[in-house]
Amino acid sequence: MHCARIHPFGSSDGFSTSLEANGESGPDAGFTLIELLVALMIFAMLASAGVLLLGNSVSAQAQIKARLDDMAAVQRAGGALAGDLGQAVPRITRTESGTLAPAFWANGEGEGQPVMQFVRGGWDNLGDLPRPSLQKIEYWVRQGRLERRSYAQLDGAAGDEPAALLENVEAVVLKFRDAQGKWRDDWTPTQPDLLPRAVEMVLKRTGEPPVTLRFLVAPGPIEQPIIEGATGA
């Protein structure tokens, strides 16, 4: 039984397709049907592999970009915290309702209050605006976001619109290093103008491992010893 060959370019006169049923090959012999099917199958396999490889590459690039963006956001948030805490000053302020607020205040209960509140120095005033060089700063965790809120005035003024620093934040756990070098879970100083020596912040985020950040706080006043039994004149 002879296998027919299909000439890909037709006969020598360019108009008809020659079928060689005698199995003999010549200078004008083409490919058999089986050879064409095998070639098409190989091409389809290579094309499928190329599409799969391209899809995996695009997916990997998207994941890498998302990871790099997330790392950059954490670094920006850490930079903002380091800059604020590194220039903290022992300044007692008043809230919008007029009550006194200590120089450094921290809270770990719910979203109704900021997780940290303090005053920082070094606030540039390039436009010569009628405001001090000190700035009251608050950090909040609300609706899954770590936010930074600033105040144009220190006492009794309303805060500006908060700026979101990080997304998908479930909780923030704080620790404070006192003058004796001990880490404490809360900050309840004996003097309202005392500042911690350092702050540790553990960020717990959705689908991510906890991130631990530590920041030095600018030097503050020295804690005065409490003399038991002492009374004012």
mmCIF file of C-alpha atoms in Angstrom:
data_model
loop_
_atom_site.group_PDB
_atom_site.id
_atom_site.type_symbol
_atom_site.label_atom_id
_atom_site.label_comp_id
_atom_site.label_asym_id
_atom_site.label_seq_id
_atom_site.Cartn_x
_atom_site.Cartn_y
_atom_site.Cartn_z
ATOM 1 C CA MET A 1 0.000 0.000 0.000
ATOM 2 C CA HIS A 2 1.396 3.337 -0.985
ATOM 3 C CA CYS A 3 1.096 6.565 1.048
ATOM 4 C CA ALA A 4 0.024 9.638 -0.842
ATOM 5 C CA ARG A 5 2.157 12.767 -0.579
ATOM 6 C CA ILE A 6 0.712 16.253 -0.738
ATOM 7 C CA HIS A 7 2.858 18.776 -2.527
ATOM 8 C CA PRO A 8 2.650 22.026 -0.556
ATOM 9 C CA PHE A 9 3.201 24.251 -3.570
ATOM 10 C CA GLY A 10 1.286 22.362 -6.230
ATOM 11 C CA SER A 11 2.736 20.881 -9.387
ATOM 12 C CA SER A 12 5.533 22.243 -11.448
ATOM 13 C CA ASP A 13 3.103 24.313 -13.491
ATOM 14 C CA GLY A 14 1.808 26.057 -10.300
ATOM 15 C CA PHE A 15 -1.904 25.195 -10.723
ATOM 16 C CA SER A 16 -2.584 21.609 -9.659
ATOM 17 C CA THR A 17 -1.685 19.497 -6.643
ATOM 18 C CA SER A 18 0.286 16.385 -7.461
ATOM 19 C CA LEU A 19 -0.356 13.138 -5.648
ATOM 20 C CA GLU A 20 2.411 10.639 -5.851
ATOM 21 C CA ALA A 21 0.902 7.251 -5.221
ATOM 22 C CA ASN A 22 3.943 5.257 -6.177
ATOM 23 C CA GLY A 23 5.867 6.230 -3.001
ATOM 24 C CA GLU A 24 8.836 7.523 -4.962
ATOM 25 C CA SER A 25 10.354 10.804 -3.831
ATOM 26 C CA GLY A 26 11.713 13.437 -6.076
ATOM 27 C CA PRO A 27 12.858 17.040 -6.036
ATOM 28 C CA ASP A 28 9.197 18.195 -5.949
ATOM 29 C CA ALA A 29 8.034 15.722 -3.271
ATOM 30 C CA GLY A 30 6.026 17.284 -0.350
ATOM 31 C CA PHE A 31 5.014 16.217 3.176
ATOM 32 C CA THR A 32 2.675 13.406 3.979
ATOM 33 C CA LEU A 33 -0.561 14.090 5.850
ATOM 34 C CA ILE A 34 0.796 12.342 8.946
ATOM 35 C CA GLU A 35 3.902 14.533 8.910
ATOM 36 C CA LEU A 36 1.740 17.655 8.690
ATOM 37 C CA LEU A 37 -0.417 16.504 11.613
ATOM 38 C CA VAL A 38 2.655 15.748 13.724
ATOM 39 C CA ALA A 39 4.116 19.165 12.909
ATOM 40 C CA LEU A 40 0.847 20.882 13.829
ATOM 41 C CA MET A 41 0.674 18.947 17.103
ATOM 42 C CA ILE A 42 4.244 19.939 18.018
ATOM 43 C CA PHE A 43 3.504 23.565 17.167
ATOM 44 C CA ALA A 44 0.348 23.486 19.316
ATOM 45 C CA MET A 45 2.294 22.019 22.248
ATOM 46 C CA LEU A 46 5.001 24.671 21.956
ATOM 47 C CA ALA A 47 2.400 27.440 21.692
ATOM 48 C CA SER A 48 0.534 26.146 24.765
ATOM 49 C CA ALA A 49 3.772 25.958 26.741
ATOM 50 C CA GLY A 50 4.651 29.504 25.684
ATOM 51 C CA VAL A 51 1.246 30.857 26.731
ATOM 52 C CA LEU A 52 1.490 29.058 30.085
ATOM 53 C CA LEU A 53 5.006 30.374 30.672
ATOM 54 C CA LEU A 54 3.932 33.911 29.787
ATOM 55 C CA GLY A 55 0.926 33.696 32.121
ATOM 56 C CA ASN A 56 3.072 32.448 34.993
ATOM 57 C CA SER A 57 5.594 35.219 34.357
ATOM 58 C CA VAL A 58 2.901 37.918 34.409
ATOM 59 C CA SER A 59 1.385 36.467 37.589
ATOM 60 C CA ALA A 60 4.793 36.303 39.286
ATOM 61 C CA GLN A 61 5.538 39.900 38.314
ATOM 62 C CA ALA A 62 2.198 41.039 39.753
ATOM 63 C CA GLN A 63 2.883 39.217 43.026
ATOM 64 C CA ILE A 64 6.394 40.656 43.255
ATOM 65 C CA LYS A 65 5.086 44.174 42.579
ATOM 66 C CA ALA A 66 2.398 43.809 45.248
ATOM 67 C CA ARG A 67 4.992 42.547 47.727
ATOM 68 C CA LEU A 68 7.406 45.379 46.955
ATOM 69 C CA ASP A 69 4.607 47.950 47.258
ATOM 70 C CA ASP A 70 3.654 46.483 50.631
ATOM 71 C CA MET A 71 7.253 46.584 51.870
ATOM 72 C CA ALA A 72 7.568 50.180 50.684
ATOM 73 C CA ALA A 73 4.377 51.119 52.570
ATOM 74 C CA VAL A 74 5.740 49.560 55.778
ATOM 75 C CA GLN A 75 9.011 51.449 55.316
ATOM 76 C CA ARG A 76 7.166 54.735 54.754
ATOM 77 C CA ALA A 77 5.071 54.194 57.876
ATOM 78 C CA GLY A 78 8.188 53.324 59.862
ATOM 79 C CA GLY A 79 9.930 56.421 58.550
ATOM 80 C CA ALA A 80 7.038 58.646 59.620
ATOM 81 C CA LEU A 81 6.991 57.109 63.102
ATOM 82 C CA ALA A 82 10.770 57.348 63.468
ATOM 83 C CA GLY A 83 10.753 61.001 62.418
ATOM 84 C CA ASP A 84 7.931 61.922 64.797
ATOM 85 C CA LEU A 85 9.148 59.993 67.850
ATOM 86 C CA GLY A 86 12.747 61.036 67.282
ATOM 87 C CA GLN A 87 11.704 64.690 67.691
ATOM 88 C CA ALA A 88 9.172 64.285 70.511
ATOM 89 C CA VAL A 89 9.157 67.055 73.123
ATOM 90 C CA PRO A 90 7.765 67.067 76.701
ATOM 91 C CA ARG A 91 4.884 69.446 75.987
ATOM 92 C CA ILE A 92 1.575 69.083 77.859
ATOM 93 C CA THR A 93 -1.388 70.075 75.675
ATOM 94 C CA ARG A 94 -5.126 70.587 75.862
ATOM 95 C CA THR A 95 -7.696 68.604 73.930
ATOM 96 C CA GLU A 96 -10.571 70.075 71.926
ATOM 97 C CA SER A 97 -12.737 69.907 75.054
ATOM 98 C CA GLY A 98 -10.127 71.794 77.085
ATOM 99 C CA THR A 99 -8.868 68.944 79.276
ATOM 100 C CA LEU A 100 -5.148 68.490 79.852
ATOM 101 C CA ALA A 101 -3.306 65.760 77.953
ATOM 102 C CA PRO A 102 0.100 64.429 79.076
ATOM 103 C CA ALA A 103 3.182 64.879 76.948
ATOM 104 C CA PHE A 104 2.989 61.254 75.781
ATOM 105 C CA TRP A 105 -0.228 59.304 75.836
ATOM 106 C CA ALA A 106 -0.906 55.760 74.598
ATOM 107 C CA ASN A 107 -4.020 53.627 74.305
ATOM 108 C CA GLY A 108 -4.558 50.032 73.277
ATOM 109 C CA GLU A 109 -8.324 49.721 73.603
ATOM 110 C CA GLY A 110 -10.550 50.019 70.562
ATOM 111 C CA GLU A 111 -10.753 52.519 67.719
ATOM 112 C CA GLY A 112 -12.371 55.331 69.676
ATOM 113 C CA GLN A 113 -9.044 56.804 70.786
ATOM 114 C CA PRO A 114 -5.611 57.173 69.196
ATOM 115 C CA VAL A 115 -2.999 54.528 69.928
ATOM 116 C CA MET A 116 -0.435 57.297 70.536
ATOM 117 C CA GLN A 117 -0.521 61.039 71.057
ATOM 118 C CA PHE A 118 2.454 63.334 71.604
ATOM 119 C CA VAL A 119 4.058 66.583 70.459
ATOM 120 C CA ARG A 120 7.024 66.761 68.121
ATOM 121 C CA GLY A 121 9.373 69.586 67.248
ATOM 122 C CA GLY A 122 11.130 70.551 64.061
ATOM 123 C CA TRP A 123 7.980 71.411 62.114
ATOM 124 C CA ASP A 124 9.226 73.531 59.225
ATOM 125 C CA ASN A 125 7.341 76.719 58.447
ATOM 126 C CA LEU A 126 8.500 77.620 54.968
ATOM 127 C CA GLY A 127 5.499 79.853 54.334
ATOM 128 C CA ASP A 128 5.922 81.891 57.560
ATOM 129 C CA LEU A 129 2.427 80.926 58.690
ATOM 130 C CA PRO A 130 1.159 82.059 62.117
ATOM 131 C CA ARG A 131 1.767 78.727 63.850
ATOM 132 C CA PRO A 132 4.351 77.228 66.214
ATOM 133 C CA SER A 133 7.242 74.978 65.228
ATOM 134 C CA LEU A 134 5.744 72.281 67.471
ATOM 135 C CA GLN A 135 3.090 69.911 66.167
ATOM 136 C CA LYS A 136 0.715 67.583 67.975
ATOM 137 C CA ILE A 137 0.629 64.126 66.387
ATOM 138 C CA GLU A 138 -1.783 61.227 66.768
ATOM 139 C CA TYR A 139 -1.644 57.698 65.383
ATOM 140 C CA TRP A 140 -4.922 55.823 64.962
ATOM 141 C CA VAL A 141 -6.018 52.335 63.920
ATOM 142 C CA ARG A 142 -9.446 52.662 62.325
ATOM 143 C CA GLN A 143 -11.283 50.535 59.778
ATOM 144 C CA GLY A 144 -8.220 48.403 59.144
ATOM 145 C CA ARG A 145 -5.877 51.326 58.511
ATOM 146 C CA LEU A 146 -2.977 52.875 60.403
ATOM 147 C CA GLU A 147 -3.526 56.631 60.197
ATOM 148 C CA ARG A 148 -1.471 59.676 61.120
ATOM 149 C CA ARG A 149 -3.286 62.821 62.222
ATOM 150 C CA SER A 150 -1.681 66.183 62.896
ATOM 151 C CA TYR A 151 -2.869 69.420 64.494
ATOM 152 C CA ALA A 152 -2.123 72.922 63.273
ATOM 153 C CA GLN A 153 -2.356 74.235 66.855
ATOM 154 C CA LEU A 154 -1.343 72.522 70.064
ATOM 155 C CA ASP A 155 -4.155 73.487 72.429
ATOM 156 C CA GLY A 156 -7.883 73.156 71.849
ATOM 157 C CA ALA A 157 -7.753 72.976 68.053
ATOM 158 C CA ALA A 158 -9.379 70.401 65.800
ATOM 159 C CA GLY A 159 -7.137 67.957 63.992
ATOM 160 C CA ASP A 160 -6.470 67.846 60.277
ATOM 161 C CA GLU A 161 -7.752 65.125 57.983
ATOM 162 C CA PRO A 162 -5.894 61.890 58.833
ATOM 163 C CA ALA A 163 -3.492 60.355 56.326
ATOM 164 C CA ALA A 164 -3.592 56.576 55.824
ATOM 165 C CA LEU A 165 -0.165 54.938 56.158
ATOM 166 C CA LEU A 166 -0.973 51.211 56.033
ATOM 167 C CA GLU A 167 -3.923 49.075 54.965
ATOM 168 C CA ASN A 168 -5.273 45.763 56.320
ATOM 169 C CA VAL A 169 -4.123 46.482 59.887
ATOM 170 C CA GLU A 170 -5.951 44.303 62.402
ATOM 171 C CA ALA A 171 -4.246 45.478 65.590
ATOM 172 C CA VAL A 172 -1.257 47.354 66.966
ATOM 173 C CA VAL A 173 0.536 46.187 70.117
ATOM 174 C CA LEU A 174 2.777 48.728 71.861
ATOM 175 C CA LYS A 175 5.540 48.440 74.439
ATOM 176 C CA PHE A 176 7.496 51.247 76.072
ATOM 177 C CA ARG A 177 11.024 51.337 77.444
ATOM 178 C CA ASP A 178 11.375 53.427 80.588
ATOM 179 C CA ALA A 179 14.391 55.217 82.041
ATOM 180 C CA GLN A 180 15.455 52.055 83.899
ATOM 181 C CA GLY A 181 15.645 50.088 80.648
ATOM 182 C CA LYS A 182 12.550 47.965 81.306
ATOM 183 C CA TRP A 183 9.900 47.288 78.677
ATOM 184 C CA ARG A 184 6.357 48.030 79.825
ATOM 185 C CA ASP A 185 3.025 47.085 78.262
ATOM 186 C CA ASP A 186 1.482 50.465 79.074
ATOM 187 C CA TRP A 187 2.688 53.998 79.674
ATOM 188 C CA THR A 188 1.448 55.447 82.962
ATOM 189 C CA PRO A 189 4.240 57.751 84.166
ATOM 190 C CA THR A 190 4.336 59.450 87.535
ATOM 191 C CA GLN A 191 4.883 62.822 85.832
ATOM 192 C CA PRO A 192 2.728 64.152 82.990
ATOM 193 C CA ASP A 193 5.751 65.420 81.037
ATOM 194 C CA LEU A 194 7.728 62.159 80.981
ATOM 195 C CA LEU A 195 8.558 60.452 77.693
ATOM 196 C CA PRO A 196 9.503 56.815 77.115
ATOM 197 C CA ARG A 197 13.036 56.084 75.986
ATOM 198 C CA ALA A 198 11.863 53.866 73.128
ATOM 199 C CA VAL A 199 8.662 52.487 71.631
ATOM 200 C CA GLU A 200 8.077 49.022 70.188
ATOM 201 C CA MET A 201 5.178 48.589 67.765
ATOM 202 C CA VAL A 202 3.976 45.187 66.547
ATOM 203 C CA LEU A 203 1.755 45.486 63.476
ATOM 204 C CA LYS A 204 -0.706 42.638 62.972
ATOM 205 C CA ARG A 205 -2.049 42.628 59.429
ATOM 206 C CA THR A 206 -4.468 40.462 57.495
ATOM 207 C CA GLY A 207 -2.709 37.599 55.721
ATOM 208 C CA GLU A 208 0.757 38.824 56.719
ATOM 209 C CA PRO A 209 3.169 37.842 59.508
ATOM 210 C CA PRO A 210 3.471 40.369 62.360
ATOM 211 C CA VAL A 211 5.960 43.178 61.791
ATOM 212 C CA THR A 212 7.928 44.475 64.787
ATOM 213 C CA LEU A 213 9.222 48.055 64.646
ATOM 214 C CA ARG A 214 11.283 49.810 67.311
ATOM 215 C CA PHE A 215 11.869 53.539 67.569
ATOM 216 C CA LEU A 216 14.019 55.736 69.760
ATOM 217 C CA VAL A 217 12.286 58.662 71.440
ATOM 218 C CA ALA A 218 13.961 62.029 71.883
ATOM 219 C CA PRO A 219 15.371 62.618 75.385
ATOM 220 C CA GLY A 220 12.902 64.065 77.862
ATOM 221 C CA PRO A 221 12.959 65.263 81.461
ATOM 222 C CA ILE A 222 14.345 63.115 84.255
ATOM 223 C CA GLU A 223 11.820 61.396 86.463
ATOM 224 C CA GLN A 224 11.804 62.909 89.925
ATOM 225 C CA PRO A 225 11.790 60.501 92.871
ATOM 226 C CA ILE A 226 8.591 60.265 94.876
ATOM 227 C CA ILE A 227 9.134 61.043 98.544
ATOM 228 C CA GLU A 228 6.569 59.229 100.635
ATOM 229 C CA GLY A 229 4.913 61.281 103.313
ATOM 230 C CA ALA A 230 5.983 64.589 101.785
ATOM 231 C CA THR A 231 3.313 67.287 101.877
ATOM 232 C CA GLY A 232 3.156 70.709 100.398
ATOM 233 C CA ALA A 233 3.662 73.754 102.556
#
